[in-house]
Short mmCIF file of C-alpha atoms in Angstrom, two decimals:
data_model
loop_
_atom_site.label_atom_id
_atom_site.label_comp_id
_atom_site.label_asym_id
_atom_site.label_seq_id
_atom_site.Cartn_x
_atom_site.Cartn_y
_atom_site.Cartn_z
CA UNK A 1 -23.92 -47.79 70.54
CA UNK A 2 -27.04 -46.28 71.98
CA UNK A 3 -26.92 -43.46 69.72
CA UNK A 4 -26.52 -45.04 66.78
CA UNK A 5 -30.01 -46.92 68.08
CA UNK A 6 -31.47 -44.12 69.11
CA UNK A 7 -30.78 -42.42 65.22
CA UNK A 8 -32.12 -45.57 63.37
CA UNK A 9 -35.33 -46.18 65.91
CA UNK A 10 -36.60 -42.43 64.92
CA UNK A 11 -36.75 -42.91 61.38
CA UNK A 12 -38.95 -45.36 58.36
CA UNK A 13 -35.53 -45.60 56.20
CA UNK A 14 -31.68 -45.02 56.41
CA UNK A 15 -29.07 -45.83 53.89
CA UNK A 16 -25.24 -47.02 54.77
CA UNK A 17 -22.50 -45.41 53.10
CA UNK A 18 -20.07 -47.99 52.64
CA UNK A 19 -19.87 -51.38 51.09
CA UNK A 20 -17.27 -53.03 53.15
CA UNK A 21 -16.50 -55.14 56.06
CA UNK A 22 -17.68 -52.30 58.24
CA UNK A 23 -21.07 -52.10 55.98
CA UNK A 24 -21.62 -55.79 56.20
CA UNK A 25 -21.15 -56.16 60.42
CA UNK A 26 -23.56 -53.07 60.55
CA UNK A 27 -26.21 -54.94 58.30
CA UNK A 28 -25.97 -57.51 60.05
CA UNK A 29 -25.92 -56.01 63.34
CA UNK A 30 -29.44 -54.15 62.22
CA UNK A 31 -30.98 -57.47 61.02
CA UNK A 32 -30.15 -59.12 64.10
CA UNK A 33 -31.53 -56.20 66.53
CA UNK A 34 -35.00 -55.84 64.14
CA UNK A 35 -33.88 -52.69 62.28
CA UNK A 36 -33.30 -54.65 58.97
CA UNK A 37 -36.44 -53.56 56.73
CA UNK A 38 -35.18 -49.87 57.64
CA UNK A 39 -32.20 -50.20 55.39
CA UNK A 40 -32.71 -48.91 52.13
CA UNK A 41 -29.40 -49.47 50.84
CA UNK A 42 -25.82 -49.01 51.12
CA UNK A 43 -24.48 -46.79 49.21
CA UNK A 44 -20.37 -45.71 47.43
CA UNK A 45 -19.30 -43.37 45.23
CA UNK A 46 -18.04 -45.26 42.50
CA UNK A 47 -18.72 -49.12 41.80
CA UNK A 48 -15.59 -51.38 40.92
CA UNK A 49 -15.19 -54.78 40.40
CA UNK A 50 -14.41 -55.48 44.56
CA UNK A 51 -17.75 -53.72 45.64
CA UNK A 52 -21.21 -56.33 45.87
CA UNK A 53 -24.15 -55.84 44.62
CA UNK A 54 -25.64 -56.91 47.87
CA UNK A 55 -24.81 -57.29 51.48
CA UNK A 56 -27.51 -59.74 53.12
CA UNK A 57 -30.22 -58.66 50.58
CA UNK A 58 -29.04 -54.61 50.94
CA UNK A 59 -28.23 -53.35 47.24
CA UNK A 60 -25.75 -51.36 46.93
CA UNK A 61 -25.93 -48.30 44.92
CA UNK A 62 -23.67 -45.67 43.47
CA UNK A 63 -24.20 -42.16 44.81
CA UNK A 64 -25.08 -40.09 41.46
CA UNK A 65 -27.55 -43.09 40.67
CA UNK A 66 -29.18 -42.56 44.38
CA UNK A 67 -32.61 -41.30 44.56
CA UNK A 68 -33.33 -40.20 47.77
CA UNK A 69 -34.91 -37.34 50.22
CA UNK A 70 -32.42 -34.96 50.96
CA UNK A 71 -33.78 -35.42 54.45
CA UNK A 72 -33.19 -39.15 54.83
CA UNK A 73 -30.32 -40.31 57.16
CA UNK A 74 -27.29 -41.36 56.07
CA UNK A 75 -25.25 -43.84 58.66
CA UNK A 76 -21.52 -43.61 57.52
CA UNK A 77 -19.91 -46.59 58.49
CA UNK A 78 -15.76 -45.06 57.85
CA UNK A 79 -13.46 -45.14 60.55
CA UNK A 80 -10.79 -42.75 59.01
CA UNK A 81 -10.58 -39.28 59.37
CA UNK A 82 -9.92 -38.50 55.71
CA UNK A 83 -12.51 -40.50 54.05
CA UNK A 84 -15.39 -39.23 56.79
CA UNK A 85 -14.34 -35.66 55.89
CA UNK A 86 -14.25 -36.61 51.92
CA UNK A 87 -17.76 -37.95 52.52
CA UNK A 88 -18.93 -35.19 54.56
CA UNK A 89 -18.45 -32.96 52.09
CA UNK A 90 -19.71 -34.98 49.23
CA UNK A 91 -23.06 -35.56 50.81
CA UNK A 92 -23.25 -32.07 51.99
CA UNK A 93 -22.18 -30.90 48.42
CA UNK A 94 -25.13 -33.26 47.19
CA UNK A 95 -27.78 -31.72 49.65
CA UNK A 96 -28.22 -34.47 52.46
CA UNK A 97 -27.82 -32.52 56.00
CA UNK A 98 -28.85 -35.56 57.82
CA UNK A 99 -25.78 -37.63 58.62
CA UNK A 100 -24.51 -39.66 61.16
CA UNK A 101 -20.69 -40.88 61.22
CA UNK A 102 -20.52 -44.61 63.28
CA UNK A 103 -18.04 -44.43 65.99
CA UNK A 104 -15.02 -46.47 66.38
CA UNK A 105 -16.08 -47.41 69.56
CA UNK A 106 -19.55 -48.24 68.81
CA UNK A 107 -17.86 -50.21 65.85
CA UNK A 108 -16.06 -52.33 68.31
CA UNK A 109 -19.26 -52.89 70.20
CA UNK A 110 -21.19 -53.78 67.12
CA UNK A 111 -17.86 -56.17 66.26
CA UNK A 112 -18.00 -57.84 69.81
CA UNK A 113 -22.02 -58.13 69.78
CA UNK A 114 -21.56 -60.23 66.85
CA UNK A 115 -21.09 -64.10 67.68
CA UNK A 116 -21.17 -65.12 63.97
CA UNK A 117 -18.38 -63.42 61.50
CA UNK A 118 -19.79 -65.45 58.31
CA UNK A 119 -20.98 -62.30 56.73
CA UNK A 120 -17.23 -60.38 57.38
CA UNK A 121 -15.13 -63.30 56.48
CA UNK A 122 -17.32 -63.90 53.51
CA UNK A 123 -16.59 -60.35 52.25
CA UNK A 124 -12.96 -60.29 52.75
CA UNK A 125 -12.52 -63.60 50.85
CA UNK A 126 -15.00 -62.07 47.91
CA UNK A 127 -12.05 -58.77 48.40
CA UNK A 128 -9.51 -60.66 47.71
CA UNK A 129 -10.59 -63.44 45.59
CA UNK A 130 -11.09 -59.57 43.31
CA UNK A 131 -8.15 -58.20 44.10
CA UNK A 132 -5.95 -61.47 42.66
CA UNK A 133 -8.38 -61.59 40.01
CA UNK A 134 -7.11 -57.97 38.89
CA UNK A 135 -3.49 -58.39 40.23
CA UNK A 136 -3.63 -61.03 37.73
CA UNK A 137 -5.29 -59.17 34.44
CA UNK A 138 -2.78 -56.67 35.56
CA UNK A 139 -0.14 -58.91 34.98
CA UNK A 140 -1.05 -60.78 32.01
CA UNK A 141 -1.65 -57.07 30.30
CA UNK A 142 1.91 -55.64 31.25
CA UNK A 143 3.23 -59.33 29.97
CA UNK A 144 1.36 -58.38 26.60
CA UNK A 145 2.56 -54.84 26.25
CA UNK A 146 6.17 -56.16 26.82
CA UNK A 147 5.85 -59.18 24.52
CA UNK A 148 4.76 -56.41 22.17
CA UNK A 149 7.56 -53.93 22.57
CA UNK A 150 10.14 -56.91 22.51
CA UNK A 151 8.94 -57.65 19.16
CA UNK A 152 9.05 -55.13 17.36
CA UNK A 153 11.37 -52.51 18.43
CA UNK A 154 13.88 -54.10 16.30
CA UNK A 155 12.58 -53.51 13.75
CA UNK A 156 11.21 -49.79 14.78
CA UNK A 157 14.90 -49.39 14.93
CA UNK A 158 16.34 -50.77 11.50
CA UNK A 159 13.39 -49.22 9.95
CA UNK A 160 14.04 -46.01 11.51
CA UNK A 161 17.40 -45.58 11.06
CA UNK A 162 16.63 -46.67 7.42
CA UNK A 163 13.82 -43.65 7.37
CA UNK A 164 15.21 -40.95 8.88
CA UNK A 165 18.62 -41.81 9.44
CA UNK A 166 19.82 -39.40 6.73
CA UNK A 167 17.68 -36.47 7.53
CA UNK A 168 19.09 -35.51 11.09
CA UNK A 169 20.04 -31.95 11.22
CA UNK A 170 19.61 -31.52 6.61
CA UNK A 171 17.31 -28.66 7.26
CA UNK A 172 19.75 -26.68 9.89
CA UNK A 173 19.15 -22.60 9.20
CA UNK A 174 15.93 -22.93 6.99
CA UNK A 175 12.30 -22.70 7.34
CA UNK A 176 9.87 -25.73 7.74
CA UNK A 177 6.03 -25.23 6.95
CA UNK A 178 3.93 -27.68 8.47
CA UNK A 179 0.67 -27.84 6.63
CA UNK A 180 -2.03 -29.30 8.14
CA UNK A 181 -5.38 -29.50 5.85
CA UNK A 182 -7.60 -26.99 8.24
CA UNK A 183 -9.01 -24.11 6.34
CA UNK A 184 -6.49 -21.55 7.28
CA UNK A 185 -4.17 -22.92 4.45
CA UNK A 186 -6.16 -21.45 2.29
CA UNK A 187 -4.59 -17.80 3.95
CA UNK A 188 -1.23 -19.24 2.42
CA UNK A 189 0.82 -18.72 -0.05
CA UNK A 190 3.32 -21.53 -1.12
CA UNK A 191 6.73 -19.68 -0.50
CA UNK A 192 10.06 -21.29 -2.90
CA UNK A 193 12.63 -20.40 -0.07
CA UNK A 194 10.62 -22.60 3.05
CA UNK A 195 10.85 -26.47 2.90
CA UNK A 196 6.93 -27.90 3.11
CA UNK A 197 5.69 -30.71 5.14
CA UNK A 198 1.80 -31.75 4.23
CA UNK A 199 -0.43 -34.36 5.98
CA UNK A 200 -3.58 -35.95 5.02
CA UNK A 201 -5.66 -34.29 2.86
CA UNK A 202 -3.16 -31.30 2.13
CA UNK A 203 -2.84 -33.53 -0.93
CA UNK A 204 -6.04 -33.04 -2.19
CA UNK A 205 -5.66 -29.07 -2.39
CA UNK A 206 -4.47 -27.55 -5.90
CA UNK A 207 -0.97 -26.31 -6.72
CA UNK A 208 0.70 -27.03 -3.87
CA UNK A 209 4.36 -27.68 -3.46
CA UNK A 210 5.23 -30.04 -0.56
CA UNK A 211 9.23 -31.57 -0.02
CA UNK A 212 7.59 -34.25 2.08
CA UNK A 213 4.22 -36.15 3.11
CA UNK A 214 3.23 -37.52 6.12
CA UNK A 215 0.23 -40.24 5.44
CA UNK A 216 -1.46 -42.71 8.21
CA UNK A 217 -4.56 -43.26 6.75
CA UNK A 218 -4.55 -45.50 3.56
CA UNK A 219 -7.50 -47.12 3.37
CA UNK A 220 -8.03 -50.67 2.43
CA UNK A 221 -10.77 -52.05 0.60
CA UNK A 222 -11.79 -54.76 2.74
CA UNK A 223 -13.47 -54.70 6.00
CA UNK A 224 -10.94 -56.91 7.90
CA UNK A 225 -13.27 -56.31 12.05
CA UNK A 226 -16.36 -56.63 10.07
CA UNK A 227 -18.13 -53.15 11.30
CA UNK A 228 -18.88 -52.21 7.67
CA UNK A 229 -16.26 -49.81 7.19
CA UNK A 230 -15.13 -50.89 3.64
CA UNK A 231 -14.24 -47.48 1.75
CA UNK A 232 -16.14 -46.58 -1.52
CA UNK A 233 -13.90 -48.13 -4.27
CA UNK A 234 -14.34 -45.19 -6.05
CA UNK A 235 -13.09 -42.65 -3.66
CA UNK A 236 -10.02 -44.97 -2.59
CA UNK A 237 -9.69 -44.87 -6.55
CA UNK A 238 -9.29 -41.28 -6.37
CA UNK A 239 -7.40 -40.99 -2.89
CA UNK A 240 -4.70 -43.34 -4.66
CA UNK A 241 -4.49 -41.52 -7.50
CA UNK A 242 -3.53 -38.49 -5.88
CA UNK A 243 -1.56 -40.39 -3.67
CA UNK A 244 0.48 -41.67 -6.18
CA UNK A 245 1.18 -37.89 -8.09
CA UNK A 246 3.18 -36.74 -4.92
CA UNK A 247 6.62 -36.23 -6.38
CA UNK A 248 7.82 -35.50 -2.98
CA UNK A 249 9.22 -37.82 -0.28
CA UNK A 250 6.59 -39.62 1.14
CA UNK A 251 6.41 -41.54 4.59
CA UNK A 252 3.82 -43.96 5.66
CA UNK A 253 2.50 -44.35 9.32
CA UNK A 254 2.22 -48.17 10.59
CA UNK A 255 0.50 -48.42 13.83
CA UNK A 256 2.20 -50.94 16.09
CA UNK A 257 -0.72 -53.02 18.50
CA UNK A 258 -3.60 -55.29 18.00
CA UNK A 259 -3.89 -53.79 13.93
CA UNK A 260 -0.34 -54.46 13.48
CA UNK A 261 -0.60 -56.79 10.34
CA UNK A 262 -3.16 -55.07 8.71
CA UNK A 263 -1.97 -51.13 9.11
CA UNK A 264 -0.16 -49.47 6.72
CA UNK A 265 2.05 -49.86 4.90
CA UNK A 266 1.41 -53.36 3.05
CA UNK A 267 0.24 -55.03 -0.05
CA UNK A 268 0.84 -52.39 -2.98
CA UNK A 269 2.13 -50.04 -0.01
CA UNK A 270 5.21 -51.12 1.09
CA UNK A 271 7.69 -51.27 -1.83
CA UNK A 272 10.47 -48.80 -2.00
CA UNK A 273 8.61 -45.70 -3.20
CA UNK A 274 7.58 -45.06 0.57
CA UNK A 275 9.54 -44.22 3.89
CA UNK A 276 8.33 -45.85 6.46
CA UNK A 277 7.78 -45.60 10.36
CA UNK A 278 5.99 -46.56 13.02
CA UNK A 279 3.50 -45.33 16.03
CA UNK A 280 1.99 -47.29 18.67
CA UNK A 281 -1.18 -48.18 20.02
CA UNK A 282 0.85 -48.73 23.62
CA UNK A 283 0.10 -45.61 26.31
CA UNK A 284 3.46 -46.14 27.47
CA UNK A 285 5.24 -45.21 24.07
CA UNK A 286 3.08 -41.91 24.06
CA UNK A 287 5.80 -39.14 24.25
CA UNK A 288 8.37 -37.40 22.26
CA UNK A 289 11.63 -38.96 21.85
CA UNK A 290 14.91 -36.62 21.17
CA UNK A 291 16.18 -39.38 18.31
CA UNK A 292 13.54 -40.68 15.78
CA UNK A 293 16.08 -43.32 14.73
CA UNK A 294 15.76 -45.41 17.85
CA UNK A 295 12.25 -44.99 18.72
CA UNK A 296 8.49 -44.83 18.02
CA UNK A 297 7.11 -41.69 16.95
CA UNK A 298 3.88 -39.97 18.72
CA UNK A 299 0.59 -40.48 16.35
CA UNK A 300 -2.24 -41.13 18.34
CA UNK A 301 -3.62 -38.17 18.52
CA UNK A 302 -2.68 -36.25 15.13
CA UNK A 303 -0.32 -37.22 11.94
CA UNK A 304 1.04 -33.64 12.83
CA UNK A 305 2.73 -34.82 15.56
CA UNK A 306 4.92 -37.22 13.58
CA UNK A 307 5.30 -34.47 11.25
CA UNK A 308 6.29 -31.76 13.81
CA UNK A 309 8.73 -34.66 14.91
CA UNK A 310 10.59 -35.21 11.93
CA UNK A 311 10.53 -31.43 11.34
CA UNK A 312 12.80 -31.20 14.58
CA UNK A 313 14.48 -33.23 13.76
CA UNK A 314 16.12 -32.07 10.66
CA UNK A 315 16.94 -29.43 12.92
CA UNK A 316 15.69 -26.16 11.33
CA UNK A 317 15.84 -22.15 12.32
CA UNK A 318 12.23 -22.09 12.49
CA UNK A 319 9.03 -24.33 12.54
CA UNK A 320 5.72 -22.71 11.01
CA UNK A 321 2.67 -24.73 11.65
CA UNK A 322 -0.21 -23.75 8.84
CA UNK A 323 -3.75 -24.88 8.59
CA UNK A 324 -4.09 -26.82 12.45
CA UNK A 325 -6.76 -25.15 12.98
CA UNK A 326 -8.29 -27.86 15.26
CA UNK A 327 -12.27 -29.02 14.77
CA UNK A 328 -14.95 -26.82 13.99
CA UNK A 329 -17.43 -28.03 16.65
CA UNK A 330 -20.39 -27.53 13.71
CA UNK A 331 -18.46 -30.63 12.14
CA UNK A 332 -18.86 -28.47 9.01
CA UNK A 333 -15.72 -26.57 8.62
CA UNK A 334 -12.33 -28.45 9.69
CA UNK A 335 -11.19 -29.28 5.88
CA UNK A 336 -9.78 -27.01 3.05
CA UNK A 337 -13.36 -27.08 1.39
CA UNK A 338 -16.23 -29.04 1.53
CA UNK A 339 -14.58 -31.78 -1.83
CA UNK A 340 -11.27 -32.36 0.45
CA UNK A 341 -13.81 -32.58 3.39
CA UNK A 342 -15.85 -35.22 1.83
CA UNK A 343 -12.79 -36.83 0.34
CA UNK A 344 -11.44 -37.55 3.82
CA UNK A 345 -14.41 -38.59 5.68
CA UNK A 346 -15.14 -41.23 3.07
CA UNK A 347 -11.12 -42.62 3.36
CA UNK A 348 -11.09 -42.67 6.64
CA UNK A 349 -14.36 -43.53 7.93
CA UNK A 350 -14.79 -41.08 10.58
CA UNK A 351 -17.92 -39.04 11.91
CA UNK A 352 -16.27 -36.78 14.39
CA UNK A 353 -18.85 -34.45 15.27
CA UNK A 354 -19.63 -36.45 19.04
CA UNK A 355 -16.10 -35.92 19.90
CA UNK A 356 -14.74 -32.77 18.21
CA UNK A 357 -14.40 -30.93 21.29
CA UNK A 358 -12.22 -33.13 23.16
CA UNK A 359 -10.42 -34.08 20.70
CA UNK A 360 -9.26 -30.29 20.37
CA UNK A 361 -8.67 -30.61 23.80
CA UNK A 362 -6.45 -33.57 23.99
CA UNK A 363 -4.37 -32.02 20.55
CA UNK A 364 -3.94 -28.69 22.65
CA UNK A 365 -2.56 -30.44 25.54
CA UNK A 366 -0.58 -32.79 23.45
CA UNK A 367 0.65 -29.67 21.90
CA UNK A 368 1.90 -28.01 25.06
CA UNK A 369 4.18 -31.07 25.86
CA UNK A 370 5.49 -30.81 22.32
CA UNK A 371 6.63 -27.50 23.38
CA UNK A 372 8.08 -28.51 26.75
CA UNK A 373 9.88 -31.10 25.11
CA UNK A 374 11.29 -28.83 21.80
CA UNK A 375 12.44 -25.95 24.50
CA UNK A 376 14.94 -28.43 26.27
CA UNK A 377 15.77 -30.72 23.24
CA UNK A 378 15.95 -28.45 20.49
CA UNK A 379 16.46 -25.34 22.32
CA UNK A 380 17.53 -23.39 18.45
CA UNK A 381 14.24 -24.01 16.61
CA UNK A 382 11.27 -21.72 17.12
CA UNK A 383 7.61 -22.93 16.77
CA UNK A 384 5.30 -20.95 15.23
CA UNK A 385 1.38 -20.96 14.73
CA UNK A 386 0.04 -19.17 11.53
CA UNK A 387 -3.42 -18.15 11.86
CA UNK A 388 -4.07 -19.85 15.04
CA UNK A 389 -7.48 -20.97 15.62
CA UNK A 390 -8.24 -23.63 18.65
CA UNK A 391 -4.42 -23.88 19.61
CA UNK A 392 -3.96 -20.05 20.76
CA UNK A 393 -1.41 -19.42 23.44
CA UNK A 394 0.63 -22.31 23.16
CA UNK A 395 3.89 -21.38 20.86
CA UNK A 396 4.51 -18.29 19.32
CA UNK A 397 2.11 -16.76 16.68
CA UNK A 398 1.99 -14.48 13.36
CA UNK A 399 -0.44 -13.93 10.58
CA UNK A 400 -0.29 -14.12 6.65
CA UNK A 401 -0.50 -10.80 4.62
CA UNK A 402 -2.79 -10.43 1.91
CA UNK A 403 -0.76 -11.70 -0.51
CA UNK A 404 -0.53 -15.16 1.17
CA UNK A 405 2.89 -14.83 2.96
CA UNK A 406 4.08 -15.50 6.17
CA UNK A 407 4.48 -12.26 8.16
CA UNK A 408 7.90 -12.16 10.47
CA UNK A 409 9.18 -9.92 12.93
#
């Protein structure tokens, strides 16, 4: 214990790095031996909801929020191996050279010198007082995600099997187009022999010819969280009315989770005119499932997803993906043109341009497992990106020729 002394009696300030029991026996300890004003603070690397703000009057202070000398000392009060080596490096990474790693035998001494153990029981009965506290929100949200599930995956099922139920394996030996509304459908020419699957605002681009449509966002007119989102009545005028021109088979996304009741379809959306199927707000649903029947479908990142997984599911020769072309990080340039660009961002109520680049991050990784899944479950279809853009590398790729068509080997 002398040398821990010795190293706080030769300096004006040290900091503590640790917030535990260990931290509050060593403040104490330096309070009761007359090195208490030295101790600037203790310090962690990440605050959660077991770590104080103080110990004895000491704040505590997150590492990256620390503004410090690089010279000052550093006392690490951590007993394991691992977590003085993580710590090590972490300060030396951050530029303090100055360290000194507590002892587990001057620990002991520091433990023994210590006649009252208020300040140590106190903290363990604030630990777990926390840790019950989130065993229990733990709990009560795993009771609410199952409550959820139990409710409605009957009728994810019935309305499934009502959905897609007679689509499994109808497109076996043909073509599917996906056609995603980035500007790269422009490069395309609408081919008679292929069967075409559009999404969003695909609808919105002239003389197209799509078999089906995959819609999630129909907007509603009323602003049912009360963060002024209402849509223009005249562009969900417009949006309907193209809507309601598709002569193709239409299905309509309902997202399963806290906007349950109020997703799509309902009111004037959910007569028989529209397919319908579900997605769902719930992390654990999040992955592909071999047979769309029985389960949710994958939508939380893309309405391409649901589309690529119905396309699979009817089983075809070949899967062409057209026009996911990701976001242009200029938030000027992901739509067909600037009207259909417009035309969605007023529907949907989005201003993507803080988040474009991770969201073409979390597609593109989203993307990979699609492919990890289609190898092993539908091991006779073969993905293919037209045009690729952002989502290069992932499945096989081609081009279009100049007259619009999709070029094959």
């Amino acid at each position: 214990m002398h040398n821990f002394k010795r190293q706080i009696q030769n300096v004006d300030k040290f900091s503590i790095y640790c917030a535990g029991e260990f931290a509050s026996l060593v403040v104490q300890y330096c309070i009761e031996n007359g090195f208490g004003d030295k101790i600037a603070n203790c310090i962690v690397t990440k605050r959660d909801r077991s770590v104080p703000a103080y110990i004895l009057g000491i704040p505590v202070v997150e590492l990256n929020s620390w503004e410090q000398e690089r010279e000052s000392l550093v006392v690490v009060a951590i007993l394991s191996e691992h977590g003085r080596n993580e710590i090590s490096d972490l300060l030396k990474r951050e530029g303090y050279s100055n360290i000194y790693f507590l002892s587990e035998d001057e620990f002991r001494k520091i433990n023994y010198s210590l006649i009252d153990f208020s300040a140590e029981i106190k903290c363990e009965l604030r630990r777990l007082v926390v840790q019950n506290q989130r065993q229990s929100e733990q709990i009560q949200q795993l009771y609410e995600k199952m409550s959820m599930l139990i409710q409605s995956m009957p009728v994810v099922a019935e309305t499934h099997k009502r959905t897609f139920g007679k689509y499994k394996d109808i497109n076996k030996g043909k073509s599917v187009v996906i056609c995603a509304p980035g500007p790269s459908l422009n490069q395309y020419q609408f081919h008679d022999d292929y069967i075409h699957i559009g999404v969003n605002a695909v609808i919105f681009k002239d003389k197209i010819k799509l078999d089906y449509y995959f819609s999630q966002h129909i907007p509603s007119e009323f602003d049912f969280w009360g963060n002024g989102s209402d849509v223009e009545p005249a562009s969900r005028k417009k949006y309907m009315e193209y809507f309601s021109k598709q002569e193709c088979i239409q299905f309509l996304g309902q997202r399963i989770g806290k906007d349950w009741n109020i997703s799509p379809p309902y009111g004037e959306y959910s007569g028989s005119a529209y397919n319908v199927y579900y997605t769902s707000d719930l992390e654990e649903t999040h992955q592909f499932f071999p047979d769309i029947r029985y389960n949710f479908l994958y939508g939380a990142t893309s309405i391409i997803f649901p589309a690529l997984q119905f396309a699979l599911f009817t089983n075809p020769r070949r899967i062409f993906i057209v026009g996911s072309d990701g976001y242009d990080v200029s938030g000027k340039n992901y739509y067909l043109n600037q009207i259909e660009h417009e035309m969605e961002e007023r529907i949907t109520d989005t201003s993507k341009e803080m988040f474009l680049p991770f969201v073409n991050k979390n597609m593109e990784e989203i993307y990979k497992e699609l492919r990890k899944f289609a190898v092993i479950r539908y091991p006779n279809t073969e993905i293919i990106m037209v045009n690729p853009v952002h989502f290069k590398g992932i499945f096989k790729e081609t081009i279009t020729d100049e007259n619009g068509q999709i070029v094959l080997d």
